[in-house]
Amino acid sequence: MNNNNKKIKHSLLILGICVISCTFILIGTSYAYISLEQGGQKNTVQVGNLTIGYNDNGNRLNLVSAYPVSDAVGQGSTGYAFTVSNTGTVPMRYNIQILNDQATINSEGCSGKLLSFSNIKYSLNGGSPVILANVGNNYTISSGRYLGAGAAENLNIRMWITDTSGNEILGKHYHGKISITGTQA
């Protein structure tokens, strides 16, 4: 019986060593796989750039001392001209957003005098007028625009106060800016 106990203990010891070895191999392999995946995320290849050229107004959109006008008058205004250029070697898709110009708002101390987005209309390149409040929380006014490698697109945003606005707009104004984000197509 003593001999059988020794064989059982010896078999259990070998089995234990095998289980521990397999566990270490599994953990080591999993760690190597996770490390490899993390290392893969750090590699970036840049193949193109979007550049934006603005008119004399820069990327600033301002409605100061403005009054309500009809859509026809608003669409006939000069607007804010800018150019988006793809200086890379691959096609790009890009989005146009209108954001609050927080730097101007802070420097002029006018955060309590801002127009409601429901009083502001815009038109991109003479398209149908849209109330700014109706474009969603991130104020993306155009998304997924295609621009080939080495190509450029001239754009114009016109903004005005909608003619349905009431006296609530008196003494109020708007400071915004154009933001462009893009990805490889």
Coordinates of C-alpha atoms in Angstrom, one line a residue:
M1 CA 0.0 0.0 0.0
N2 CA 2.9 2.3 0.7
N3 CA 4.1 1.9 -2.9
N4 CA 0.6 2.8 -4.2
N5 CA 0.5 6.0 -2.0
K6 CA 3.9 7.0 -3.4
K7 CA 2.7 6.5 -7.0
I8 CA -0.5 8.5 -6.3
K9 CA 1.5 11.3 -4.7
H10 CA 4.0 11.3 -7.5
S11 CA 1.1 11.4 -10.1
L12 CA -0.6 14.2 -8.3
L13 CA 2.7 16.2 -8.1
I14 CA 3.2 15.8 -11.8
L15 CA -0.4 16.7 -12.6
G16 CA 0.0 19.8 -10.3
I17 CA 3.1 20.9 -12.1
C18 CA 1.4 20.4 -15.5
V19 CA -1.6 22.5 -14.4
I20 CA 0.6 25.3 -13.1
S21 CA 2.8 25.2 -16.2
C22 CA -0.3 25.4 -18.5
T23 CA -1.6 28.3 -16.5
F24 CA 1.7 30.2 -16.8
I25 CA 1.8 29.5 -20.5
L26 CA -1.8 30.7 -21.0
I27 CA -1.2 33.9 -19.0
G28 CA 2.1 34.6 -20.8
T29 CA 0.5 34.1 -24.2
S30 CA -2.5 36.2 -23.3
Y31 CA -0.3 39.0 -22.1
A32 CA 1.8 38.8 -25.3
Y33 CA -1.3 39.0 -27.4
I34 CA -2.7 42.0 -25.4
S35 CA 0.7 43.7 -25.6
L36 CA 0.9 43.1 -29.4
E37 CA -2.6 44.6 -29.8
Q38 CA -1.7 47.7 -27.8
G39 CA 1.5 48.1 -29.7
G40 CA -0.5 47.9 -33.0
Q41 CA -2.7 50.9 -31.9
K42 CA 0.4 53.1 -31.7
N43 CA 1.3 52.8 -35.3
T44 CA -0.1 55.7 -37.4
V45 CA 0.3 56.4 -41.1
Q46 CA -0.5 59.9 -42.2
V47 CA -1.4 60.1 -45.9
G48 CA -3.1 63.4 -46.3
N49 CA -4.2 66.7 -44.7
L50 CA -7.1 69.0 -45.0
T51 CA -6.3 72.7 -44.9
I52 CA -8.8 75.5 -44.6
G53 CA -8.4 78.9 -46.1
Y54 CA -10.7 81.7 -44.8
N55 CA -11.6 85.1 -46.1
D56 CA -10.8 88.2 -44.2
N57 CA -13.2 87.2 -41.4
G58 CA -11.1 84.1 -40.6
N59 CA -13.3 81.3 -39.4
R60 CA -15.5 83.8 -37.3
L61 CA -19.2 84.0 -37.8
N62 CA -20.7 87.1 -36.1
L63 CA -24.2 88.5 -35.9
V64 CA -23.8 91.8 -34.1
S65 CA -26.3 94.7 -34.5
A66 CA -28.2 92.4 -36.8
Y67 CA -32.0 92.5 -37.2
P68 CA -34.5 90.0 -38.5
V69 CA -34.6 89.6 -42.3
S70 CA -36.4 87.4 -44.8
D71 CA -34.8 84.3 -46.2
A72 CA -34.4 86.0 -49.6
V73 CA -32.5 88.9 -48.0
G74 CA -30.4 86.5 -45.8
Q75 CA -29.5 84.3 -48.8
G76 CA -28.5 87.4 -50.8
S77 CA -26.0 88.6 -48.1
T78 CA -22.3 88.3 -48.6
G79 CA -21.7 85.4 -46.2
Y80 CA -18.5 83.9 -44.9
A81 CA -16.4 82.4 -47.7
F82 CA -13.8 79.7 -47.1
T83 CA -11.9 77.0 -49.0
V84 CA -11.3 73.4 -47.9
S85 CA -8.2 71.8 -49.6
N86 CA -7.0 68.2 -49.5
T87 CA -3.2 68.5 -49.6
G88 CA -2.8 64.7 -49.3
T89 CA -2.5 61.9 -51.7
V90 CA -5.8 60.1 -50.8
P91 CA -9.4 61.2 -50.9
M92 CA -11.0 62.6 -47.7
R93 CA -14.4 62.9 -46.3
Y94 CA -15.1 65.9 -44.1
N95 CA -17.7 67.5 -41.8
I96 CA -18.5 71.2 -41.3
Q97 CA -19.7 72.3 -37.9
I98 CA -20.7 75.7 -36.5
L99 CA -19.5 76.1 -32.9
N100 CA -19.7 78.9 -30.4
D101 CA -16.6 81.1 -30.5
Q102 CA -16.0 80.8 -26.7
A103 CA -12.8 82.9 -26.9
T104 CA -14.7 85.9 -28.3
I105 CA -17.7 85.4 -26.0
N106 CA -15.3 85.3 -23.0
S107 CA -13.2 88.3 -24.1
E108 CA -16.2 90.4 -24.7
G109 CA -18.0 89.2 -21.6
C110 CA -21.3 88.7 -23.5
S111 CA -22.4 85.2 -22.5
G112 CA -25.7 86.6 -21.2
K113 CA -26.4 88.5 -24.5
L114 CA -26.3 85.6 -27.0
L115 CA -29.0 84.9 -29.5
S116 CA -30.9 81.7 -29.2
F117 CA -30.0 79.2 -32.0
S118 CA -33.7 79.1 -32.7
N119 CA -33.5 82.7 -34.0
I120 CA -30.5 82.1 -36.3
K121 CA -30.8 80.7 -39.9
Y122 CA -28.0 79.7 -42.2
S123 CA -27.5 78.6 -45.7
L124 CA -24.5 76.6 -47.1
N125 CA -23.6 77.5 -50.7
G126 CA -27.1 78.9 -51.4
G127 CA -28.9 75.8 -50.2
S128 CA -32.2 75.8 -48.4
P129 CA -32.3 77.9 -45.2
V130 CA -32.1 76.0 -42.0
I131 CA -32.6 77.1 -38.4
L132 CA -29.4 76.5 -36.5
A133 CA -31.2 74.9 -33.5
N134 CA -32.6 72.2 -35.8
V135 CA -29.2 70.7 -36.8
G136 CA -28.6 68.7 -33.5
N137 CA -26.3 69.0 -30.5
N138 CA -23.0 69.0 -32.4
Y139 CA -24.2 71.6 -34.9
T140 CA -22.8 69.7 -37.9
I141 CA -24.3 71.5 -40.9
S142 CA -22.8 69.2 -43.5
S143 CA -21.3 65.7 -43.1
G144 CA -19.5 63.2 -45.3
R145 CA -18.4 65.7 -48.0
Y146 CA -16.0 64.1 -50.4
L147 CA -12.8 65.8 -51.5
G148 CA -10.4 64.0 -53.8
A149 CA -6.6 64.0 -53.4
G150 CA -5.2 67.5 -54.3
A151 CA -8.7 68.9 -54.7
A152 CA -10.2 72.0 -53.1
E153 CA -13.8 73.2 -52.5
N154 CA -14.9 76.8 -52.1
L155 CA -17.8 77.2 -49.7
N156 CA -19.9 80.0 -48.4
I157 CA -22.1 80.2 -45.2
R158 CA -24.7 82.9 -44.9
M159 CA -26.2 83.6 -41.5
W160 CA -29.1 85.8 -40.5
I161 CA -31.7 86.4 -37.8
T162 CA -35.0 84.8 -38.9
D163 CA -37.8 87.1 -39.7
T164 CA -40.1 85.3 -37.2
S165 CA -38.0 86.5 -34.3
G166 CA -39.6 88.9 -31.8
N167 CA -38.4 91.5 -29.4
E168 CA -36.4 88.8 -27.5
I169 CA -33.5 89.4 -29.9
L170 CA -33.1 93.1 -29.0
G171 CA -29.5 93.7 -27.7
K172 CA -28.5 90.1 -28.5
H173 CA -25.8 88.9 -30.8
Y174 CA -24.0 85.7 -31.9
H175 CA -20.3 84.8 -32.1
G176 CA -19.5 81.5 -33.8
K177 CA -16.8 79.8 -35.7
I178 CA -16.5 77.2 -38.5
S179 CA -14.9 73.9 -37.6
I180 CA -13.8 71.3 -40.2
T181 CA -12.9 67.7 -39.3
G182 CA -12.0 65.0 -41.8
T183 CA -11.0 61.4 -42.3
Q184 CA -9.6 59.3 -45.1
A185 CA -12.3 58.2 -47.5

